[in-house]
Amino acid sequence: MADQLNCTVLGAGLMGRLLAHSLATQGHRVQVHEASGPDGTGAAARVAASMLAPLAESAITETPVVNMGHYSLSRWPELIAQLPEPVFFQQLGTLMLWHRQDAQQARMLVDKLHINSQSMPSQTRPQTVDGELLQTLEPELLGKFQQGLFLPGEGQLDNRQLLAGLLASLQQQHARIHWNSPMSMEELTRQTSSDTDWVFDCRGLGAREDWSHLRGVRGEVIRLHAPEVHITRPVRLVHPRYPLYIAPKPDHVYVIGATEIESDDKTEASVRSTLELLSAAYSLHSGFAEARILEINTQLRPTLKNNLPGIRRLATRCLQINGLYRHGFLIAPAMLDAILGLMNDDTSLSDRFTLIQAN
Ligand SMILES: Cc1cc2nc3c(=O)[nH]c(=O)nc-3n(C[C@H](O)[C@H](O)[C@H](O)COP(=O)(O)OP(=O)(O)OC[C@H]3O[C@@H](n4cnc5c(N)ncnc54)[C@H](O)[C@@H]3O)c2cc1C
C-alpha cells in the first residue's frame, strides 16, 4: 500500500460498515461514528430483506441501478469471503407469482421484464413458469399457482449476518468505533484533527439537514419463523398496491415485505399493512398459518430525487454517499468500488453509474 490514510466514516449502517471494512482491509486507519449501537437498530439495513434482484427491480428503477446490481452480484461473494464470520448468500433466482385476479397487471410486468432483459446478460433471461417448472423450483407452491416468471441468477444475502460480519472485521482490524455518537458535518469539522485525510458521510437519513432533497420512504416488514414452510428463494407476489415478497433466510426465518409509503413516519406498522403482509404470506403458503411472528418493523429508506443514489464531493477529501433507497444491498459493492476509485482520482465507475451529484 502506498499511503496509510486516516479515514473517518459517519454511520455504521450498510454503506458505512462496508466502506469502513474495505478501507481497513486496505490498511488504512479507520474510525467510525455511529448514532446508535452495534446491532444496527438505527439502520434501514437491519430490517431489509436484502434481495439482490436487478431484473426484478428494473420494473421500477433506471438503468444505472440495474447495471450496479449486475456488477454487485459478482462482487458480493468476494467481499463476503473477506469476512471473519459466515454470511448466507445465494443466487437461486427470483420467482414471481400472481393470483388469477392480478393476471392483467402481471402481464404488463412480464412484458416489461422481457424487454428489459434484452440488454442484460443472456443467462438472466426470464423463463415462463408452468406447473412443471414450479414443481422443480418450489414444489410446496404447486396447486395454488399455475403460472409465473422465473428470473435466474438473482440473489439474496442475510443482512444481519452481513452487518455482524463487517463489524467483526472492523474489530479484528482495530478500527476505532464510537457507538451512540451522532455526528453532524459541522461538529466533525470542528473536531477533526489536521491528520484526518478522508471523511465519508454514510449517515443515510441522518444526513437530511445537508441534502435538501433527501427523504424517507416508509417500509413495514414482518419476520416470521415458519418451520412448516420450505421455500428456498425469494418469491414476489404481484399485488395491486405494492410488490410484496417473501424472502427466506436461514433456519426457516422468512421476511415478509414490504410496504412502500411516501412518508417520514417511522412509528409502528399499521394494522392495515400488517394484515396485508400476513394475508399475502398465507395466500402463498398455508404453512404460514402456524408461523410465529418474530418481529414487525418499520424503517425509512433514504431516498434522493428520482429515487437514484448519489455521491457528492463536499471538499477535496470529503464524500457524501446517500440515496440508496430500496436498493442498498443490490448496489452497495458498486457504490463501494466507485468510492474507492474516486479516492485515486479514477472516475470510471462513478461516471459509468452516473453517481456524482452537484453540491
Ligand atoms: C423494509 C425495507 C426493505 C428493504 N429491502 C431491501 C432489499 O431487499 N434489497 C436491497 O438492496 N435493499 C433493501 N432495502 C434498502 C436498504 O436497507 C437501504 O438502501 C440501505 O440500508 C441504505 O444504506 P445506508 O448505509 O445508506 O443507510 P442505513 O443502512 O440506514 O445506515 C445509516 C446509518 O447512519 C447512522 N446515523 C444516522 N445519523 C447519524 C449521525 N448523525 N451520526 C452518526 N451516524 C448516524 C444510522 O444510525 C445508521 O446506522 C430495504 C429497506 C427497507 C426499509
GROMACS .gro file of C-alpha atoms and ligand atoms in nm:
model
  412
    1MET     CA    1   0.000   0.000   0.000
    2ALA     CA    2   0.134   0.341  -0.097
    3ASP     CA    3   0.000   0.556   0.189
    4GLN     CA    4  -0.171   0.475   0.513
    5LEU     CA    5  -0.457   0.722   0.536
    6ASN     CA    6  -0.662   0.837   0.836
    7CYS     CA    7  -1.026   0.786   0.740
    8THR     CA    8  -1.340   0.887   0.929
    9VAL     CA    9  -1.673   0.727   0.839
   10LEU     CA   10  -2.003   0.865   0.968
   11GLY     CA   11  -2.275   0.600   1.001
   12ALA     CA   12  -2.233   0.226   1.054
   13GLY     CA   13  -2.536   0.107   0.859
   14LEU     CA   14  -2.484  -0.080   0.534
   15MET     CA   15  -2.273   0.165   0.334
   16GLY     CA   16  -2.067   0.295   0.626
   17ARG     CA   17  -1.978  -0.052   0.755
   18LEU     CA   18  -1.891  -0.187   0.412
   19LEU     CA   19  -1.675   0.113   0.330
   20ALA     CA   20  -1.503   0.116   0.671
   21HIS     CA   21  -1.429  -0.258   0.637
   22SER     CA   22  -1.279  -0.211   0.290
   23LEU     CA   23  -1.066   0.086   0.396
   24ALA     CA   24  -0.936  -0.106   0.699
   25THR     CA   25  -0.867  -0.411   0.479
   26GLN     CA   26  -0.660  -0.186   0.252
   27GLY     CA   27  -0.451  -0.097   0.558
   28HIS     CA   28  -0.589   0.249   0.631
   29ARG     CA   29  -0.657   0.373   0.986
   30VAL     CA   30  -1.035   0.392   1.025
   31GLN     CA   31  -1.263   0.549   1.282
   32VAL     CA   32  -1.641   0.531   1.270
   33HIS     CA   33  -1.908   0.742   1.441
   34GLU     CA   34  -2.248   0.574   1.469
   35ALA     CA   35  -2.558   0.735   1.622
   36SER     CA   36  -2.691   0.409   1.765
   37GLY     CA   37  -2.539   0.079   1.879
   38PRO     CA   38  -2.357  -0.217   1.722
   39ASP     CA   39  -2.671  -0.417   1.630
   40GLY     CA   40  -2.775  -0.166   1.363
   41THR     CA   41  -3.106  -0.062   1.520
   42GLY     CA   42  -3.077   0.286   1.364
   43ALA     CA   43  -3.015   0.150   1.015
   44ALA     CA   44  -3.253   0.065   0.732
   45ALA     CA   45  -3.005  -0.216   0.668
   46ARG     CA   46  -3.117  -0.407   0.979
   47VAL     CA   47  -3.476  -0.465   0.864
   48ALA     CA   48  -3.413  -0.509   0.491
   49ALA     CA   49  -3.496  -0.827   0.302
   50SER     CA   50  -3.159  -0.789   0.126
   51MET     CA   51  -3.270  -0.932  -0.205
   52LEU     CA   52  -3.027  -0.878  -0.492
   53ALA     CA   53  -3.266  -0.866  -0.784
   54PRO     CA   54  -3.156  -0.636  -1.067
   55LEU     CA   55  -3.401  -0.762  -1.328
   56ALA     CA   56  -3.699  -0.772  -1.090
   57GLU     CA   57  -3.616  -0.417  -0.981
   58SER     CA   58  -3.575  -0.300  -1.342
   59ALA     CA   59  -3.955  -0.273  -1.348
   60ILE     CA   60  -3.935   0.026  -1.115
   61THR     CA   61  -3.586   0.170  -1.143
   62GLU     CA   62  -3.346   0.305  -1.401
   63THR     CA   63  -3.057   0.156  -1.597
   64PRO     CA   64  -2.768   0.276  -1.372
   65VAL     CA   65  -2.918   0.097  -1.071
   66VAL     CA   66  -2.978  -0.220  -1.274
   67ASN     CA   67  -2.619  -0.208  -1.401
   68MET     CA   68  -2.488  -0.154  -1.048
   69GLY     CA   69  -2.695  -0.453  -0.940
   70HIS     CA   70  -2.537  -0.679  -1.200
   71TYR     CA   71  -2.191  -0.553  -1.113
   72SER     CA   72  -2.255  -0.610  -0.741
   73LEU     CA   73  -2.387  -0.966  -0.777
   74SER     CA   74  -2.042  -1.085  -0.874
   75ARG     CA   75  -1.865  -0.867  -0.614
   76TRP     CA   76  -2.063  -0.982  -0.307
   77PRO     CA   77  -1.903  -1.330  -0.285
   78GLU     CA   78  -1.554  -1.169  -0.295
   79LEU     CA   79  -1.646  -0.921  -0.024
   80ILE     CA   80  -1.814  -1.183   0.194
   81ALA     CA   81  -1.509  -1.410   0.162
   82GLN     CA   82  -1.301  -1.138   0.333
   83LEU     CA   83  -1.514  -1.153   0.649
   84PRO     CA   84  -1.421  -1.350   0.962
   85GLU     CA   85  -1.777  -1.482   1.005
   86PRO     CA   86  -2.001  -1.671   0.757
   87VAL     CA   87  -2.270  -1.474   0.574
   88PHE     CA   88  -2.560  -1.650   0.399
   89PHE     CA   89  -2.552  -1.565   0.026
   90GLN     CA   90  -2.722  -1.750  -0.259
   91GLN     CA   91  -2.811  -1.699  -0.622
   92LEU     CA   92  -3.110  -1.926  -0.675
   93GLY     CA   93  -3.305  -1.667  -0.873
   94THR     CA   94  -3.631  -1.486  -0.806
   95LEU     CA   95  -3.974  -1.641  -0.856
   96MET     CA   96  -4.264  -1.411  -0.949
   97LEU     CA   97  -4.616  -1.541  -0.898
   98TRP     CA   98  -4.965  -1.396  -0.916
   99HIS     CA   99  -5.319  -1.487  -0.830
  100ARG     CA  100  -5.571  -1.511  -1.114
  101GLN     CA  101  -5.729  -1.172  -1.029
  102ASP     CA  102  -5.392  -0.999  -1.076
  103ALA     CA  103  -5.319  -1.162  -1.415
  104GLN     CA  104  -5.368  -0.846  -1.621
  105GLN     CA  105  -5.127  -0.645  -1.410
  106ALA     CA  106  -4.884  -0.938  -1.418
  107ARG     CA  107  -4.896  -0.949  -1.797
  108MET     CA  108  -4.777  -0.586  -1.821
  109LEU     CA  109  -4.497  -0.659  -1.574
  110VAL     CA  110  -4.388  -0.972  -1.761
  111ASP     CA  111  -4.376  -0.782  -2.092
  112LYS     CA  112  -4.166  -0.510  -1.932
  113LEU     CA  113  -3.920  -0.755  -1.779
  114HIS     CA  114  -3.879  -0.942  -2.110
  115ILE     CA  115  -3.797  -0.612  -2.282
  116ASN     CA  116  -3.559  -0.503  -2.005
  117SER     CA  117  -3.379  -0.837  -2.009
  118GLN     CA  118  -3.277  -0.784  -2.373
  119SER     CA  119  -2.999  -0.555  -2.256
  120MET     CA  120  -2.883  -0.791  -1.980
  121PRO     CA  121  -2.656  -1.094  -1.976
  122SER     CA  122  -2.817  -1.388  -2.158
  123GLN     CA  123  -2.808  -1.622  -1.857
  124THR     CA  124  -3.058  -1.395  -1.682
  125ARG     CA  125  -3.337  -1.418  -1.942
  126PRO     CA  126  -3.670  -1.467  -1.764
  127GLN     CA  127  -3.836  -1.806  -1.800
  128THR     CA  128  -4.210  -1.865  -1.808
  129VAL     CA  129  -4.313  -2.080  -1.513
  130ASP     CA  130  -4.565  -2.359  -1.569
  131GLY     CA  131  -4.665  -2.636  -1.330
  132GLU     CA  132  -4.365  -2.848  -1.426
  133LEU     CA  133  -4.106  -2.575  -1.361
  134LEU     CA  134  -4.280  -2.474  -1.037
  135GLN     CA  135  -4.262  -2.837  -0.923
  136THR     CA  136  -3.885  -2.821  -0.973
  137LEU     CA  137  -3.833  -2.476  -0.820
  138GLU     CA  138  -4.073  -2.459  -0.525
  139PRO     CA  139  -4.286  -2.776  -0.504
  140GLU     CA  140  -4.476  -2.656  -0.196
  141LEU     CA  141  -4.627  -2.372  -0.402
  142LEU     CA  142  -4.774  -2.601  -0.667
  143GLY     CA  143  -5.152  -2.615  -0.652
  144LYS     CA  144  -5.213  -2.255  -0.551
  145PHE     CA  145  -5.023  -2.117  -0.851
  146GLN     CA  146  -5.007  -2.244  -1.207
  147GLN     CA  147  -4.810  -1.967  -1.373
  148GLY     CA  148  -4.534  -1.724  -1.303
  149LEU     CA  149  -4.199  -1.594  -1.415
  150PHE     CA  150  -3.857  -1.713  -1.304
  151LEU     CA  151  -3.559  -1.475  -1.306
  152PRO     CA  152  -3.247  -1.694  -1.286
  153GLY     CA  153  -2.923  -1.576  -1.130
  154GLU     CA  154  -3.076  -1.323  -0.892
  155GLY     CA  155  -2.953  -1.341  -0.535
  156GLN     CA  156  -3.006  -1.263  -0.171
  157LEU     CA  157  -2.797  -1.248   0.145
  158ASP     CA  158  -2.857  -1.231   0.518
  159ASN     CA  159  -2.844  -0.865   0.614
  160ARG     CA  160  -2.789  -0.919   0.986
  161GLN     CA  161  -2.511  -1.172   0.934
  162LEU     CA  162  -2.351  -0.925   0.694
  163LEU     CA  163  -2.369  -0.636   0.943
  164ALA     CA  164  -2.224  -0.863   1.214
  165GLY     CA  165  -1.950  -0.993   0.983
  166LEU     CA  166  -1.847  -0.642   0.879
  167LEU     CA  167  -1.834  -0.538   1.243
  168ALA     CA  168  -1.622  -0.842   1.334
  169SER     CA  169  -1.381  -0.747   1.056
  170LEU     CA  170  -1.359  -0.387   1.182
  171GLN     CA  171  -1.290  -0.507   1.535
  172GLN     CA  172  -1.029  -0.754   1.413
  173GLN     CA  173  -0.856  -0.471   1.228
  174HIS     CA  174  -0.868  -0.244   1.533
  175ALA     CA  175  -1.087   0.022   1.377
  176ARG     CA  176  -1.199   0.280   1.635
  177ILE     CA  177  -1.578   0.269   1.655
  178HIS     CA  178  -1.769   0.530   1.854
  179TRP     CA  179  -2.118   0.392   1.927
  180ASN     CA  180  -2.405   0.620   2.033
  181SER     CA  181  -2.209   0.907   1.885
  182PRO     CA  182  -2.434   1.104   1.647
  183MET     CA  183  -2.224   1.346   1.446
  184SER     CA  184  -2.305   1.640   1.219
  185MET     CA  185  -2.069   1.752   0.945
  186GLU     CA  186  -2.029   2.080   1.131
  187GLU     CA  187  -1.929   1.913   1.455
  188LEU     CA  188  -1.697   1.676   1.275
  189THR     CA  189  -1.521   1.967   1.105
  190ARG     CA  190  -1.475   2.130   1.449
  191GLN     CA  191  -1.337   1.809   1.600
  192THR     CA  192  -1.133   1.687   1.306
  193SER     CA  193  -0.762   1.699   1.363
  194SER     CA  194  -0.523   1.804   1.090
  195ASP     CA  195  -0.415   1.445   1.034
  196THR     CA  196  -0.760   1.333   0.909
  197ASP     CA  197  -0.717   1.257   0.541
  198TRP     CA  198  -1.062   1.145   0.426
  199VAL     CA  199  -1.418   1.185   0.557
  200PHE     CA  200  -1.711   0.975   0.429
  201ASP     CA  201  -2.067   1.063   0.522
  202CYS     CA  202  -2.281   0.746   0.514
  203ARG     CA  203  -2.549   0.857   0.758
  204GLY     CA  204  -2.848   0.764   0.541
  205LEU     CA  205  -3.146   0.970   0.653
  206GLY     CA  206  -2.933   1.113   0.936
  207ALA     CA  207  -2.776   1.341   0.672
  208ARG     CA  208  -3.107   1.508   0.594
  209GLU     CA  209  -3.001   1.852   0.713
  210ASP     CA  210  -2.728   1.852   0.445
  211TRP     CA  211  -2.926   1.721   0.144
  212SER     CA  212  -3.234   1.927   0.073
  213HIS     CA  213  -3.394   1.653  -0.139
  214LEU     CA  214  -3.325   1.362   0.095
  215ARG     CA  215  -3.648   1.199   0.215
  216GLY     CA  216  -3.765   0.883   0.386
  217VAL     CA  217  -3.982   0.619   0.219
  218ARG     CA  218  -4.157   0.415   0.482
  219GLY     CA  219  -4.131   0.038   0.468
  220GLU     CA  220  -4.308  -0.205   0.700
  221VAL     CA  221  -4.181  -0.559   0.718
  222ILE     CA  222  -4.252  -0.876   0.920
  223ARG     CA  223  -4.016  -1.157   1.027
  224LEU     CA  224  -4.171  -1.499   1.072
  225HIS     CA  225  -4.040  -1.831   1.192
  226ALA     CA  226  -4.219  -2.094   0.984
  227PRO     CA  227  -4.084  -2.448   1.032
  228GLU     CA  228  -4.364  -2.592   0.817
  229VAL     CA  229  -4.266  -2.385   0.513
  230HIS     CA  230  -3.989  -2.486   0.276
  231ILE     CA  231  -3.942  -2.204   0.025
  232THR     CA  232  -3.586  -2.174  -0.096
  233ARG     CA  233  -3.571  -1.850  -0.295
  234PRO     CA  234  -3.733  -1.503  -0.281
  235VAL     CA  235  -4.089  -1.509  -0.412
  236ARG     CA  236  -4.252  -1.191  -0.534
  237LEU     CA  237  -4.623  -1.169  -0.544
  238VAL     CA  238  -4.777  -0.932  -0.796
  239HIS     CA  239  -5.006  -0.704  -0.597
  240PRO     CA  240  -5.215  -0.402  -0.697
  241ARG     CA  241  -5.068  -0.169  -0.429
  242TYR     CA  242  -4.703  -0.262  -0.398
  243PRO     CA  243  -4.484  -0.555  -0.489
  244LEU     CA  244  -4.495  -0.800  -0.197
  245TYR     CA  245  -4.223  -1.052  -0.135
  246ILE     CA  246  -4.130  -1.342   0.085
  247ALA     CA  247  -3.756  -1.371   0.131
  248PRO     CA  248  -3.628  -1.686   0.303
  249LYS     CA  249  -3.340  -1.652   0.549
  250PRO     CA  250  -3.156  -1.942   0.715
  251ASP     CA  251  -3.337  -2.162   0.973
  252HIS     CA  252  -3.692  -2.120   0.839
  253VAL     CA  253  -3.699  -1.746   0.902
  254TYR     CA  254  -3.894  -1.554   0.636
  255VAL     CA  255  -3.902  -1.180   0.578
  256ILE     CA  256  -4.240  -1.067   0.450
  257GLY     CA  257  -4.232  -0.724   0.297
  258ALA     CA  258  -4.261  -0.456   0.229
  259THR     CA  259  -4.489  -0.163   0.215
  260GLU     CA  260  -4.369   0.142   0.027
  261ILE     CA  261  -4.525   0.460   0.153
  262GLU     CA  262  -4.415   0.819   0.080
  263SER     CA  263  -4.383   0.920   0.443
  264ASP     CA  264  -4.123   1.004   0.706
  265ASP     CA  265  -4.338   0.838   0.971
  266LYS     CA  266  -4.126   0.578   1.149
  267THR     CA  267  -4.389   0.477   1.404
  268GLU     CA  268  -4.506   0.116   1.440
  269ALA     CA  269  -4.661  -0.073   1.149
  270SER     CA  270  -5.030  -0.010   1.080
  271VAL     CA  271  -5.298  -0.277   1.120
  272ARG     CA  272  -5.381  -0.247   0.751
  273SER     CA  273  -5.022  -0.308   0.637
  274THR     CA  274  -4.974  -0.592   0.884
  275LEU     CA  275  -5.294  -0.761   0.767
  276GLU     CA  276  -5.196  -0.722   0.402
  277LEU     CA  277  -4.847  -0.862   0.453
  278LEU     CA  278  -4.964  -1.158   0.660
  279SER     CA  279  -5.255  -1.232   0.423
  280ALA     CA  280  -5.013  -1.229   0.131
  281ALA     CA  281  -4.791  -1.481   0.310
  282TYR     CA  282  -5.086  -1.705   0.395
  283SER     CA  283  -5.225  -1.681   0.040
  284LEU     CA  284  -4.890  -1.807  -0.084
  285HIS     CA  285  -4.850  -2.098   0.156
  286SER     CA  286  -5.094  -2.222   0.421
  287GLY     CA  287  -4.797  -2.334   0.633
  288PHE     CA  288  -4.759  -1.970   0.738
  289ALA     CA  289  -5.077  -2.008   0.949
  290GLU     CA  290  -4.879  -2.168   1.230
  291ALA     CA  291  -4.572  -1.947   1.186
  292ARG     CA  292  -4.457  -1.739   1.480
  293ILE     CA  293  -4.425  -1.363   1.441
  294LEU     CA  294  -4.070  -1.274   1.543
  295GLU     CA  295  -4.076  -0.904   1.463
  296ILE     CA  296  -4.285  -0.636   1.295
  297ASN     CA  297  -4.059  -0.348   1.192
  298THR     CA  298  -4.081  -0.008   1.031
  299GLN     CA  299  -3.787   0.173   0.873
  300LEU     CA  300  -3.734   0.458   0.630
  301ARG     CA  301  -3.542   0.411   0.308
  302PRO     CA  302  -3.303   0.703   0.248
  303THR     CA  303  -3.416   0.840  -0.087
  304LEU     CA  304  -3.298   1.120  -0.317
  305LYS     CA  305  -3.457   1.287  -0.622
  306ASN     CA  306  -3.571   1.036  -0.889
  307ASN     CA  307  -3.505   0.760  -0.634
  308LEU     CA  308  -3.146   0.729  -0.757
  309PRO     CA  309  -2.831   0.704  -0.544
  310GLY     CA  310  -2.572   0.980  -0.539
  311ILE     CA  311  -2.222   1.079  -0.430
  312ARG     CA  312  -2.133   1.441  -0.353
  313ARG     CA  313  -1.788   1.585  -0.300
  314LEU     CA  314  -1.814   1.838  -0.015
  315ALA     CA  315  -1.442   1.909  -0.013
  316THR     CA  316  -1.142   1.756  -0.189
  317ARG     CA  317  -1.132   1.462   0.050
  318CYS     CA  318  -1.486   1.457   0.184
  319LEU     CA  319  -1.754   1.247   0.013
  320GLN     CA  320  -2.122   1.215   0.096
  321ILE     CA  321  -2.288   0.892  -0.013
  322ASN     CA  322  -2.665   0.860   0.001
  323GLY     CA  323  -2.998   0.778  -0.164
  324LEU     CA  324  -2.961   0.401  -0.164
  325TYR     CA  325  -3.341   0.385  -0.131
  326ARG     CA  326  -3.469   0.026  -0.166
  327HIS     CA  327  -3.153  -0.086  -0.341
  328GLY     CA  328  -2.878  -0.064  -0.080
  329PHE     CA  329  -2.781  -0.431  -0.082
  330LEU     CA  330  -2.835  -0.455  -0.456
  331ILE     CA  331  -2.586  -0.178  -0.531
  332ALA     CA  332  -2.353  -0.133  -0.229
  333PRO     CA  333  -2.048  -0.313  -0.382
  334ALA     CA  334  -2.074  -0.096  -0.695
  335MET     CA  335  -2.101   0.216  -0.480
  336LEU     CA  336  -1.802   0.097  -0.277
  337ASP     CA  337  -1.581   0.044  -0.582
  338ALA     CA  338  -1.687   0.381  -0.725
  339ILE     CA  339  -1.585   0.549  -0.396
  340LEU     CA  340  -1.252   0.365  -0.378
  341GLY     CA  341  -1.192   0.477  -0.738
  342LEU     CA  342  -1.264   0.841  -0.652
  343MET     CA  343  -1.002   0.823  -0.375
  344ASN     CA  344  -0.749   0.755  -0.652
  345ASP     CA  345  -0.895   1.013  -0.893
  346ASP     CA  346  -1.044   0.731  -1.101
  347THR     CA  347  -1.394   0.837  -1.205
  348SER     CA  348  -1.463   0.548  -1.442
  349LEU     CA  349  -1.717   0.369  -1.219
  350SER     CA  350  -1.882   0.682  -1.079
  351ASP     CA  351  -1.923   0.804  -1.440
  352ARG     CA  352  -2.049   0.466  -1.564
  353PHE     CA  353  -2.314   0.458  -1.291
  354THR     CA  354  -2.382   0.837  -1.311
  355LEU     CA  355  -2.330   0.877  -0.939
  356ILE     CA  356  -2.178   1.222  -0.899
  357GLN     CA  357  -2.423   1.490  -0.790
  358ALA     CA  358  -2.371   1.864  -0.768
  359ASN     CA  359  -2.349   2.020  -0.420
  360LIG     C1  360  -3.829  -0.255   0.466
  360LIG     C2  361  -3.703  -0.243   0.385
  360LIG     C3  362  -3.668  -0.346   0.298
  360LIG     C4  363  -3.552  -0.336   0.220
  360LIG     N1  364  -3.520  -0.440   0.136
  360LIG     C5  365  -3.411  -0.430   0.057
  360LIG     C6  366  -3.377  -0.534  -0.033
  360LIG     O1  367  -3.443  -0.639  -0.037
  360LIG     N2  368  -3.268  -0.518  -0.114
  360LIG     C7  369  -3.192  -0.405  -0.109
  360LIG     O2  370  -3.097  -0.395  -0.187
  360LIG     N3  371  -3.221  -0.304  -0.025
  360LIG     C8  372  -3.329  -0.314   0.058
  360LIG     N4  373  -3.360  -0.213   0.144
  360LIG     C9  374  -3.283  -0.088   0.137
  360LIG    C10  375  -3.156  -0.088   0.221
  360LIG     O3  376  -3.182  -0.133   0.351
  360LIG    C11  377  -3.103   0.057   0.223
  360LIG     O4  378  -3.087   0.103   0.091
  360LIG    C12  379  -2.968   0.065   0.294
  360LIG     O5  380  -2.977   0.016   0.423
  360LIG    C13  381  -2.917   0.209   0.296
  360LIG     O6  382  -2.786   0.206   0.349
  360LIG     P1  383  -2.722   0.332   0.421
  360LIG     O7  384  -2.595   0.284   0.481
  360LIG     O8  385  -2.719   0.448   0.328
  360LIG     O9  386  -2.826   0.370   0.535
  360LIG     P2  387  -2.860   0.289   0.668
  360LIG    O10  388  -2.849   0.143   0.647
  360LIG    O11  389  -2.993   0.342   0.715
  360LIG    O12  390  -2.747   0.336   0.772
  360LIG    C14  391  -2.731   0.468   0.812
  360LIG    C15  392  -2.659   0.467   0.947
  360LIG    O13  393  -2.623   0.601   0.984
  360LIG    C16  394  -2.648   0.618   1.123
  360LIG     N5  395  -2.664   0.762   1.151
  360LIG    C17  396  -2.772   0.840   1.128
  360LIG     N6  397  -2.746   0.967   1.169
  360LIG    C18  398  -2.619   0.968   1.218
  360LIG    C19  399  -2.535   1.068   1.273
  360LIG     N7  400  -2.577   1.195   1.287
  360LIG     N8  401  -2.410   1.034   1.313
  360LIG    C20  402  -2.364   0.905   1.300
  360LIG     N9  403  -2.443   0.805   1.248
  360LIG    C21  404  -2.566   0.837   1.207
  360LIG    C22  405  -2.776   0.538   1.146
  360LIG    O14  406  -2.793   0.509   1.283
  360LIG    C23  407  -2.749   0.415   1.060
  360LIG    O15  408  -2.682   0.316   1.134
  360LIG    C24  409  -3.472  -0.220   0.227
  360LIG    C25  410  -3.504  -0.119   0.317
  360LIG    C26  411  -3.618  -0.130   0.395
  360LIG    C27  412  -3.653  -0.020   0.492
   0.00000   0.00000   0.00000
